[in-house]
Short mmCIF file of C-alpha atoms and ligand atoms in Angstrom, two decimals:
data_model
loop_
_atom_site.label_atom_id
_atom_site.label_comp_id
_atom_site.label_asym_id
_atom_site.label_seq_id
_atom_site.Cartn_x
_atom_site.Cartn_y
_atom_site.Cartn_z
CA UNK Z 1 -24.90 -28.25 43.12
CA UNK Z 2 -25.80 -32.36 42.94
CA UNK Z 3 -23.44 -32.55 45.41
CA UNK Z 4 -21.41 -30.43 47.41
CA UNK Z 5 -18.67 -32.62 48.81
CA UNK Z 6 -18.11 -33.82 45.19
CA UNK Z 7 -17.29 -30.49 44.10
CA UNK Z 8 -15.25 -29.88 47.11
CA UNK Z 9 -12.87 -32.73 46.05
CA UNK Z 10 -12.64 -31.15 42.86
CA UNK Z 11 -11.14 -28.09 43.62
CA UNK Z 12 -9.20 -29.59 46.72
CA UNK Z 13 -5.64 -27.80 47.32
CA UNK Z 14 -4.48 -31.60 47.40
CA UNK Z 15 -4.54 -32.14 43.70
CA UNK Z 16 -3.61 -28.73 41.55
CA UNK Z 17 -5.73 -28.36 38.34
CA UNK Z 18 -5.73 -25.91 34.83
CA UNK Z 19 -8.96 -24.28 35.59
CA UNK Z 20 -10.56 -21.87 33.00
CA UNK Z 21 -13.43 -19.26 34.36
CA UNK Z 22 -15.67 -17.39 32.20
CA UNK Z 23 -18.41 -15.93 31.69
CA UNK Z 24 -21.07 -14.53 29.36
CA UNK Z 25 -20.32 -11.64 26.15
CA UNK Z 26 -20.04 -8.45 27.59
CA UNK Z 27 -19.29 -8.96 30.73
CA UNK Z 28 -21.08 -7.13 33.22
CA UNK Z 29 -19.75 -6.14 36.92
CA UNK Z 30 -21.86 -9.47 38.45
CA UNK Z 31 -20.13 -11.62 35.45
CA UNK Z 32 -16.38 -10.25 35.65
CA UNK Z 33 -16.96 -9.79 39.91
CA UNK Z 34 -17.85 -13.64 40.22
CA UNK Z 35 -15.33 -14.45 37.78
CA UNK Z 36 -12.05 -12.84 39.36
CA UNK Z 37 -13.64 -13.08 42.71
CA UNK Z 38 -13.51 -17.18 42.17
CA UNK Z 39 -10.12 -16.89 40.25
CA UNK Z 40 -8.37 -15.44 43.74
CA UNK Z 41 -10.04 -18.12 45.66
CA UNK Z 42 -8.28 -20.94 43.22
CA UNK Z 43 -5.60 -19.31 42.85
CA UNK Z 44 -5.13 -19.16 46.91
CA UNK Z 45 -5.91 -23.46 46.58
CA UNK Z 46 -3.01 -23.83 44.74
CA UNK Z 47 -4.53 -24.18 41.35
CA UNK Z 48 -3.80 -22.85 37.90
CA UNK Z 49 -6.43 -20.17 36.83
CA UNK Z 50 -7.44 -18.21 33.72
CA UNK Z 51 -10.35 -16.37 33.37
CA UNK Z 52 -11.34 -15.94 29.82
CA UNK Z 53 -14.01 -13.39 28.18
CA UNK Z 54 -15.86 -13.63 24.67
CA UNK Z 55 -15.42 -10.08 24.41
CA UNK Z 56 -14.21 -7.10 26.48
CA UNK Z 57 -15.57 -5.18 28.88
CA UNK Z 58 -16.50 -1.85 30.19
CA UNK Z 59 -13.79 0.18 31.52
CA UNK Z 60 -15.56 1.20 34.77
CA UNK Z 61 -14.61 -2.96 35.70
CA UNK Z 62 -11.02 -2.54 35.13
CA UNK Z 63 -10.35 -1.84 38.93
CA UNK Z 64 -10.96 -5.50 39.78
CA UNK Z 65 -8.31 -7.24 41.36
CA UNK Z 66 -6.95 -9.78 38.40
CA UNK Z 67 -8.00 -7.43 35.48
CA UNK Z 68 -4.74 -7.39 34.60
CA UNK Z 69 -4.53 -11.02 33.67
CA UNK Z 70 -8.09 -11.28 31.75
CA UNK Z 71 -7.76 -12.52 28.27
CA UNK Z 72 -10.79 -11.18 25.89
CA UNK Z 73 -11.39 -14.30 23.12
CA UNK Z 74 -11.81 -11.51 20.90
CA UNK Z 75 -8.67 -9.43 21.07
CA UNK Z 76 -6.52 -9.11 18.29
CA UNK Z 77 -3.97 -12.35 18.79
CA UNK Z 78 -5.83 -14.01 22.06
CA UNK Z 79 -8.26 -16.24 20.56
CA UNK Z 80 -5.69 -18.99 19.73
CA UNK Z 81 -4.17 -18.75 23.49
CA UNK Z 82 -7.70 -19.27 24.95
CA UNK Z 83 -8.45 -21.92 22.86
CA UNK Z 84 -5.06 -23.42 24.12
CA UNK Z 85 -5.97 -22.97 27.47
CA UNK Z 86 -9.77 -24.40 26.89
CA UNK Z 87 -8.42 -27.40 25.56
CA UNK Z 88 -5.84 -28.02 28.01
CA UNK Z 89 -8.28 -27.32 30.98
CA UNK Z 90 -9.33 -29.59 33.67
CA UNK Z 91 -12.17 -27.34 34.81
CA UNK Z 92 -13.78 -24.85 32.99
CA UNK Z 93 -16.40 -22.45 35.15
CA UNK Z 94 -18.93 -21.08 33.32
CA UNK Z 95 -19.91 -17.98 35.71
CA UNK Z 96 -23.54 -16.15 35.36
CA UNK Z 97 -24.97 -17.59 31.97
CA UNK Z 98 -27.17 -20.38 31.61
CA UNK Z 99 -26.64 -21.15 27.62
CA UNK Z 100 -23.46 -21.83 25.86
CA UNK Z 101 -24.86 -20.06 23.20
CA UNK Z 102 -23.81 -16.91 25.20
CA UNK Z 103 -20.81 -17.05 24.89
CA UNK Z 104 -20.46 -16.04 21.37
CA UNK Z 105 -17.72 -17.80 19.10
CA UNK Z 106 -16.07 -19.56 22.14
CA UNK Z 107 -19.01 -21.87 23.24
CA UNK Z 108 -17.60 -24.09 20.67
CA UNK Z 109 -14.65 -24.82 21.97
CA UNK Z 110 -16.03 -25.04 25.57
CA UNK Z 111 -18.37 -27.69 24.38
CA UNK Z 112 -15.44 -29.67 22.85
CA UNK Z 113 -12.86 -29.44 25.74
CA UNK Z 114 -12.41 -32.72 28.03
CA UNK Z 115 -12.76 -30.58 31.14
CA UNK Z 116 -15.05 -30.82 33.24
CA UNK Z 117 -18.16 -27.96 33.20
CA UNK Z 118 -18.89 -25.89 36.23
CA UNK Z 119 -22.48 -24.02 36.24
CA UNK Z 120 -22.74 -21.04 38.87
CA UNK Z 121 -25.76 -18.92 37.64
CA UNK Z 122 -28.67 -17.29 38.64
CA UNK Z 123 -31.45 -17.21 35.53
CA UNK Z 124 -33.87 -19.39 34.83
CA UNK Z 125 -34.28 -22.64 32.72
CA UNK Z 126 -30.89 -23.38 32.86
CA UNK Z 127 -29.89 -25.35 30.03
CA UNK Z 128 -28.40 -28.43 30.49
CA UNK Z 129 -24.85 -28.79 29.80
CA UNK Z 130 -22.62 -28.81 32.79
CA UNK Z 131 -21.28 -31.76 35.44
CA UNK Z 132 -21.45 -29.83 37.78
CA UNK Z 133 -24.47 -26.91 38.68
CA UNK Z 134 -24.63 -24.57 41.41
CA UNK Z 135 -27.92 -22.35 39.84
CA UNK Z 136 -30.68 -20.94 42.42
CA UNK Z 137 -33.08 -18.41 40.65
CA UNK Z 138 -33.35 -17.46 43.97
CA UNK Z 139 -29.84 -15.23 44.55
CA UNK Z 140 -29.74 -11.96 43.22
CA UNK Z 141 -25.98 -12.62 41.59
CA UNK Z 142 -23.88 -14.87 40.61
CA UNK Z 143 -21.35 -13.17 43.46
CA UNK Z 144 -23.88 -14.34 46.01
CA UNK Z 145 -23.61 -17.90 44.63
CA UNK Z 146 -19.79 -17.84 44.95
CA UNK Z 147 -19.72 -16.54 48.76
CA UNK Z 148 -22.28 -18.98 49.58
CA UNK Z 149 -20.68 -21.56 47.55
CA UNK Z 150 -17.11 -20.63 49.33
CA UNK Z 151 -19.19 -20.87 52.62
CA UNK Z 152 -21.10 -24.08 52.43
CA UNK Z 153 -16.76 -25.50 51.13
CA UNK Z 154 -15.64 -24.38 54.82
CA UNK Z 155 -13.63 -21.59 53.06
CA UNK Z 156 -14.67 -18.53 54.28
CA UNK Z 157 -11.11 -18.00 55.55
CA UNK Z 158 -9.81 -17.78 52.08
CA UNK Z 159 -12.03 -14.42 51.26
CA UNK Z 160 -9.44 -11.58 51.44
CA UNK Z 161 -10.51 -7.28 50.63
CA UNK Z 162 -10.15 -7.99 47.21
CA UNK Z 163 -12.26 -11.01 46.62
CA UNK Z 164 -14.94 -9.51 48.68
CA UNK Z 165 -14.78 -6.15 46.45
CA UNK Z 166 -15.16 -8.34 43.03
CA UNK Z 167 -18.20 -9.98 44.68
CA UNK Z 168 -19.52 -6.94 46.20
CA UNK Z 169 -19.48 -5.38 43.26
CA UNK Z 170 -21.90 -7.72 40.92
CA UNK Z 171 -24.27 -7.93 44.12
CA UNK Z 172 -24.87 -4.24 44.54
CA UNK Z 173 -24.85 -3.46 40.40
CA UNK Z 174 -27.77 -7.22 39.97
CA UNK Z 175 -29.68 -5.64 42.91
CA UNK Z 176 -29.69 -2.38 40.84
CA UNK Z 177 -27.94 -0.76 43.90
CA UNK Z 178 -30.19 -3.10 46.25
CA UNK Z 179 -33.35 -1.12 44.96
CA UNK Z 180 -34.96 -4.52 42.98
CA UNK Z 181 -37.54 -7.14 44.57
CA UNK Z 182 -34.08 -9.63 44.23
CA UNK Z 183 -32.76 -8.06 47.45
CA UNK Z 184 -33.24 -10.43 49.87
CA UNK Z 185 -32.23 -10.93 53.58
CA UNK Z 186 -29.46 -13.04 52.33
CA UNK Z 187 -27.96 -10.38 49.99
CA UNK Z 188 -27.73 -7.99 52.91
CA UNK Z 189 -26.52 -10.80 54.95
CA UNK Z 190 -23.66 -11.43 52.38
CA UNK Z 191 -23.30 -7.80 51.71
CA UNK Z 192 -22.26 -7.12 55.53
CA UNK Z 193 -19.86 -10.04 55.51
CA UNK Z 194 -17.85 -8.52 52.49
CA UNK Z 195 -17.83 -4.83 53.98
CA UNK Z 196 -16.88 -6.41 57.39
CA UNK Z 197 -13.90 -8.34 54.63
CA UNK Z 198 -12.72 -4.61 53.93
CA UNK Z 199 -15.00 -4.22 50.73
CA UNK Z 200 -15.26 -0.16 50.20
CA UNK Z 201 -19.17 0.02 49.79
CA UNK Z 202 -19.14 3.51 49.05
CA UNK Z 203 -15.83 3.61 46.94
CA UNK Z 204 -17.26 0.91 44.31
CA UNK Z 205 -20.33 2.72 43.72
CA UNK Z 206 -18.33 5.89 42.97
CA UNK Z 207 -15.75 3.73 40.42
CA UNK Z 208 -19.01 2.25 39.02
CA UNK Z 209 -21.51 4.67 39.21
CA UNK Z 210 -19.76 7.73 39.04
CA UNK Z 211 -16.51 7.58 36.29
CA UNK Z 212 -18.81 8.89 32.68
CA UNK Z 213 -16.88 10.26 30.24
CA UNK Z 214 -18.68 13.66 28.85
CA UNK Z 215 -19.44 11.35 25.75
CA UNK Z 216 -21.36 9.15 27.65
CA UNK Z 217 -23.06 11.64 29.50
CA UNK Z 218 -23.72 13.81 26.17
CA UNK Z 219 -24.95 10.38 24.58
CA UNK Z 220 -27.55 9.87 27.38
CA UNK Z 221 -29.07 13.20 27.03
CA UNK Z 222 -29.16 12.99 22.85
CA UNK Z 223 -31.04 9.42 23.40
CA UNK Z 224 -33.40 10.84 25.98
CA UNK Z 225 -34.36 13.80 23.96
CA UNK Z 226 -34.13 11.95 20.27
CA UNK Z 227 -34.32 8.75 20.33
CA UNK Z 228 -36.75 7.46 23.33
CA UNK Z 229 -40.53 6.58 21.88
CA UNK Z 230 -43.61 5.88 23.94
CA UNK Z 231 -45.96 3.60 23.63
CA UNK Z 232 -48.78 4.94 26.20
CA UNK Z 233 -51.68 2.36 25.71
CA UNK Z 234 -49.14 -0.67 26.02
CA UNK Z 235 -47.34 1.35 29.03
CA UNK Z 236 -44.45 0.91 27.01
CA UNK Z 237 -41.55 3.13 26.19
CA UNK Z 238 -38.33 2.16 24.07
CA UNK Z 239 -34.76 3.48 22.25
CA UNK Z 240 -34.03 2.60 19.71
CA UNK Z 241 -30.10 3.43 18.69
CA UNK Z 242 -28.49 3.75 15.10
CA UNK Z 243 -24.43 2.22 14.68
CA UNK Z 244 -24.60 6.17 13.07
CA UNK Z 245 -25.78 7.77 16.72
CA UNK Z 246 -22.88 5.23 18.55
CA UNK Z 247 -20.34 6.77 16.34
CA UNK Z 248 -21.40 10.29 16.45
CA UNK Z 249 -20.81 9.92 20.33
CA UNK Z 250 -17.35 7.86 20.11
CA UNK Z 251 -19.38 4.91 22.15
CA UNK Z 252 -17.50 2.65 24.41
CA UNK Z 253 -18.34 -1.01 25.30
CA UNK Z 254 -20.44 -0.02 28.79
CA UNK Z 255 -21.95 3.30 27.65
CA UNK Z 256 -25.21 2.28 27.08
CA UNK Z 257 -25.47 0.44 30.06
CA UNK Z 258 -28.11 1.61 31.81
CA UNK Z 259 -29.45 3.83 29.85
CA UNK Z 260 -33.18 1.29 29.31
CA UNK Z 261 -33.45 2.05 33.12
CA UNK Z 262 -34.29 5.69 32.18
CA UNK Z 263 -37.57 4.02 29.99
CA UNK Z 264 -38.60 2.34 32.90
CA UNK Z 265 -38.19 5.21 35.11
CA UNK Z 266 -41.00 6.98 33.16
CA UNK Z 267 -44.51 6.97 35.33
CA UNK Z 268 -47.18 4.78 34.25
CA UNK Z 269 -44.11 2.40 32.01
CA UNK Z 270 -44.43 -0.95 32.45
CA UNK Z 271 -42.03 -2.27 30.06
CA UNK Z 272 -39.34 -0.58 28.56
CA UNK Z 273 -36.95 -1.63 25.81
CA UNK Z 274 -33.19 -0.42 24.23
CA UNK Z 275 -32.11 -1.36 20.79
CA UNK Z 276 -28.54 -0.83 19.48
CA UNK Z 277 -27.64 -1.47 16.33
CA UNK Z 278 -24.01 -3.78 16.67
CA UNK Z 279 -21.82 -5.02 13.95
CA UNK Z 280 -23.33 -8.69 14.24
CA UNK Z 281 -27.00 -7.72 14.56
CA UNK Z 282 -29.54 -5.86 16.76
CA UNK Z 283 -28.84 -6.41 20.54
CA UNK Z 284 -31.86 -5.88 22.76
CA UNK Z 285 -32.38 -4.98 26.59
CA UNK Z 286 -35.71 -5.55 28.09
CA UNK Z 287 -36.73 -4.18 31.82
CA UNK Z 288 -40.14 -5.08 33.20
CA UNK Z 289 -42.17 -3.99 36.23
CA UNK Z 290 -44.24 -5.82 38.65
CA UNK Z 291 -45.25 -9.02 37.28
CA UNK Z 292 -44.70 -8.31 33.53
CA UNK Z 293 -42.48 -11.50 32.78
CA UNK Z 294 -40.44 -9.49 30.30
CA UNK Z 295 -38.08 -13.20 30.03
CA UNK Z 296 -40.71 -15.43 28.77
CA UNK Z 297 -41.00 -12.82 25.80
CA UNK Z 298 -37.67 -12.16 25.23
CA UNK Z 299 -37.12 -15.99 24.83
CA UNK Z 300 -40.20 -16.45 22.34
CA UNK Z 301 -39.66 -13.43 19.79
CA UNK Z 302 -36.09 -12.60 20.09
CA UNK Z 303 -34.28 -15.67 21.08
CA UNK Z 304 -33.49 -14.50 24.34
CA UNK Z 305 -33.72 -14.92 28.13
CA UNK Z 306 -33.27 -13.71 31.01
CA UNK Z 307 -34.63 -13.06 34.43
CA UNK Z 308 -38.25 -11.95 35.18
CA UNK Z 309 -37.85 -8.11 35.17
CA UNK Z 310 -34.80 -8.00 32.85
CA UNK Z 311 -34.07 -10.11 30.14
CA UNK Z 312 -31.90 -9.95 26.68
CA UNK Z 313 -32.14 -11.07 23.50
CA UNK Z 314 -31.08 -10.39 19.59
CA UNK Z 315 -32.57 -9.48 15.79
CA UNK Z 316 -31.14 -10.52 12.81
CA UNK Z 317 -33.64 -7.75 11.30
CA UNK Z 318 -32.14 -4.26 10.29
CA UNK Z 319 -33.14 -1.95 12.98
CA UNK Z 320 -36.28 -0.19 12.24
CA UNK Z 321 -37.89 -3.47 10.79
CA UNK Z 322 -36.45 -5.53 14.57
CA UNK Z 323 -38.52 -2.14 16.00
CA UNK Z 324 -41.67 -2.27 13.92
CA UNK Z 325 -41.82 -5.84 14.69
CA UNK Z 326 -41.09 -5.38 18.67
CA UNK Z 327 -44.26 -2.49 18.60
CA UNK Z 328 -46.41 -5.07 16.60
CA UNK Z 329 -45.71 -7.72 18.83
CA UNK Z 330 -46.04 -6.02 22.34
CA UNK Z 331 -49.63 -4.33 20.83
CA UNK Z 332 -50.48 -8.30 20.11
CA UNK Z 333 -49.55 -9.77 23.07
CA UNK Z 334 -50.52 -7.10 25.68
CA UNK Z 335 -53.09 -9.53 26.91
CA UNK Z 336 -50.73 -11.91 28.29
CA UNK Z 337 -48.11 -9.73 28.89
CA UNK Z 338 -50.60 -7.62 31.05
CA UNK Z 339 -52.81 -10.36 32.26
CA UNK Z 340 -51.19 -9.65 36.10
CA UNK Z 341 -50.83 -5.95 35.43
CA UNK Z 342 -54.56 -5.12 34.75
CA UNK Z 343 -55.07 -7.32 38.10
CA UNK Z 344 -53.03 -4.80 39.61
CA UNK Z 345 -54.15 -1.94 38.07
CA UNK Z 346 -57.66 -2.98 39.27
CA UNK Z 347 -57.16 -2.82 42.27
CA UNK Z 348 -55.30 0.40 42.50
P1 5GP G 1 -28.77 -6.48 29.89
O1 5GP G 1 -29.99 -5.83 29.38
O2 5GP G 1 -28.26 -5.83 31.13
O3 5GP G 1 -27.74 -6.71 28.85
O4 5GP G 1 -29.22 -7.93 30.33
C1 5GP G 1 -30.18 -8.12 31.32
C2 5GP G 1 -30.32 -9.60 31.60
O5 5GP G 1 -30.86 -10.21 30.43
C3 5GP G 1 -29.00 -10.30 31.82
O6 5GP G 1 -28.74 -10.42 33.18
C4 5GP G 1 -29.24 -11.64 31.21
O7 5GP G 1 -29.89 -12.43 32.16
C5 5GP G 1 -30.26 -11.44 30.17
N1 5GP G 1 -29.77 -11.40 28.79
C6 5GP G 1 -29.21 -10.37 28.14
N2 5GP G 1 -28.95 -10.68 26.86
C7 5GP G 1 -29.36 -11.95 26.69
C8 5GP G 1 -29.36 -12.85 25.57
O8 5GP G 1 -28.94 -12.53 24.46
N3 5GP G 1 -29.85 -14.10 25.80
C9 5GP G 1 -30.34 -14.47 27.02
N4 5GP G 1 -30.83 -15.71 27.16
N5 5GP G 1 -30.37 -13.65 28.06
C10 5GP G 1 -29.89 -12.42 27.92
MN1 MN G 2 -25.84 -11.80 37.11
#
């Protein structure tokens, strides 16, 4: 943020505004969390407030306080009402993204609205297309940027058991249950402030962690056994998943979530990769150790992004061509990629 005490004035109780929130496609628990965790906090200033999703959402979110109210851009019959409610706005929050470009079909009509634009995000090289930015690299969520932001307003007063669940919840799932090099004194500073705000700790893990369906779990163990490949001389490891294997296990938005972890897990991986086959393309998940800047590659070959140790991006490719191409590239650019890592491995 330029400047805090402008912002302040523009969210002041004193004059009510039409404030949209939203966030990036496929929401994940930091995205939704900061998003309905901010939505409460208007909506206790007296404002108006909609949050607003490209798409929808895994199930495992729909506990959130304000779920209820969330309108997906994509469901059948919404997109005209958000678009409504995006042209009307006075504010629109764009919540843990740093590109319009994420948010699908709708960053159109966020680009067009009169409303002001609201940046709260944590990647890096943020693009340039807000009034107003509140971005730090340095927090490990978006959440952490709203209860600091809420702190630094004099507001802290406002936060209530729900609000500090939403925001709890997208600190401990970006932290990778507070197990990454992201979790910092200041997350566990934050952290205790929300449980000491009535935030269940140990019942969010269990709604997020622990509520697979068999599918899911059935799913992980066909991917681990089929579908994961190994690239041992570029300490890589990948999945690769057919629209044929999502079917075959009824997928759900959410169930693959996670699952490029297990890649990474492997000893002596360095970078690990997912590929799913979607309707509009080839979506990609990349996870890094160390100081393997997974981001900077994701943004040159598959017009993604993303932070250091995980990043995102897409093919246009069919799905073993977007693969061939992802082992061709990774054996051509180990050098770079692994420039820090044979450092390290030297001097282990
Ligand atoms: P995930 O693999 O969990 O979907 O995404 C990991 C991280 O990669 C996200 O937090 C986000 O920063 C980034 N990311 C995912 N997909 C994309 C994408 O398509 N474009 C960009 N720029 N970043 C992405
Ligand atoms: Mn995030």
């Amino acid at each position: 943020m330029q400047n805090i005490d402008l912002f302040k004035e523009q969210i002041s109780s004193s004059s009510p505004k039409k404030i949209v929130i939203t966030t990036h496609h496929k929401p994940d628990a930091d995205a939704l969390g900061s998003s309905l965790g901010l939505a409460s906090y208007l909506k206790k200033k007296n404002h108006s407030v909609t949050v607003i999703t490209p798409s929808d959402y895994p199930s495992f979110l729909n506990w959130m306080k304000g779920n209820d109210e969330v309108i997906n851009f994509e469901a059948p019959g919404k997109s005209e009402i958000a678009k409504e409610l995006i042209r009307e706005a006075d504010l629109i929050f764009c919540l843990d993204f740093s590109s319009l470009k994420r948010l699908i079909d709708m960053g159109e009509y966020v680009k067009a609205s009169k409303a002001k634009l609201i940046n709260i995000d944590h990647h890096q090289d943020p693009d340039d297309f807000a009034d107003f930015n509140y971005c730090s690299t340095e927090a490990a969520a978006t959440c952490e940027l709203i209860y600091d932001l809420i702190y630094k307003i004099g507001d802290i007063e406002l936060l209530d058991q729900d609000i500090a669940e939403c925001l709890y919840a997208g600190i401990m799932t970006d932290t990778g249950g507070f197990k990454h090099p992201n979790t910092t004194k200041n997350v566990h500073l934050v952290t205790a402030e929300l449980i000491a705000l009535g935030a269940d700790n140990s019942k969010i893990a269990r709604l997020i962690y622990d509520t697979n369906s068999l599918n899911k779990l059935r799913f992980l163990g066909f991917a681990l056994t089929r579908r994961l490949k190994i690239l041992e001389e570029s300490h890589t490891a990948y999945f690769s998943i057919s629209k044929k294997d999502l079917r075959k296990y009824a997928s759900q938005t959410g169930d693959t979530e996670g699952l490029v972890n297990y890649a990474l897990s492997l000893d002596g991986i360095k970078i690990a990769a997912l590929f799913t086959e979607r309707k509009d393309g080839v979506k990609i998940s990349f996870r890094s150790a160390e100081e393997v800047e997974i981001n900077k590659f994701a943004a040159s070959f598959f017009n993604g992004g993303g932070h250091k140790n995980a990043a995102g991006g897409i093919s246009e490719l069919p799905l073993d061509e977007t693969v061939e191409r992802f082992e061709h590239l990774i054996k051509e650019n180990q050098h770079t990629l692994y420039n820090q890592l044979e450092i390290i491995n030297e001097k282990n």
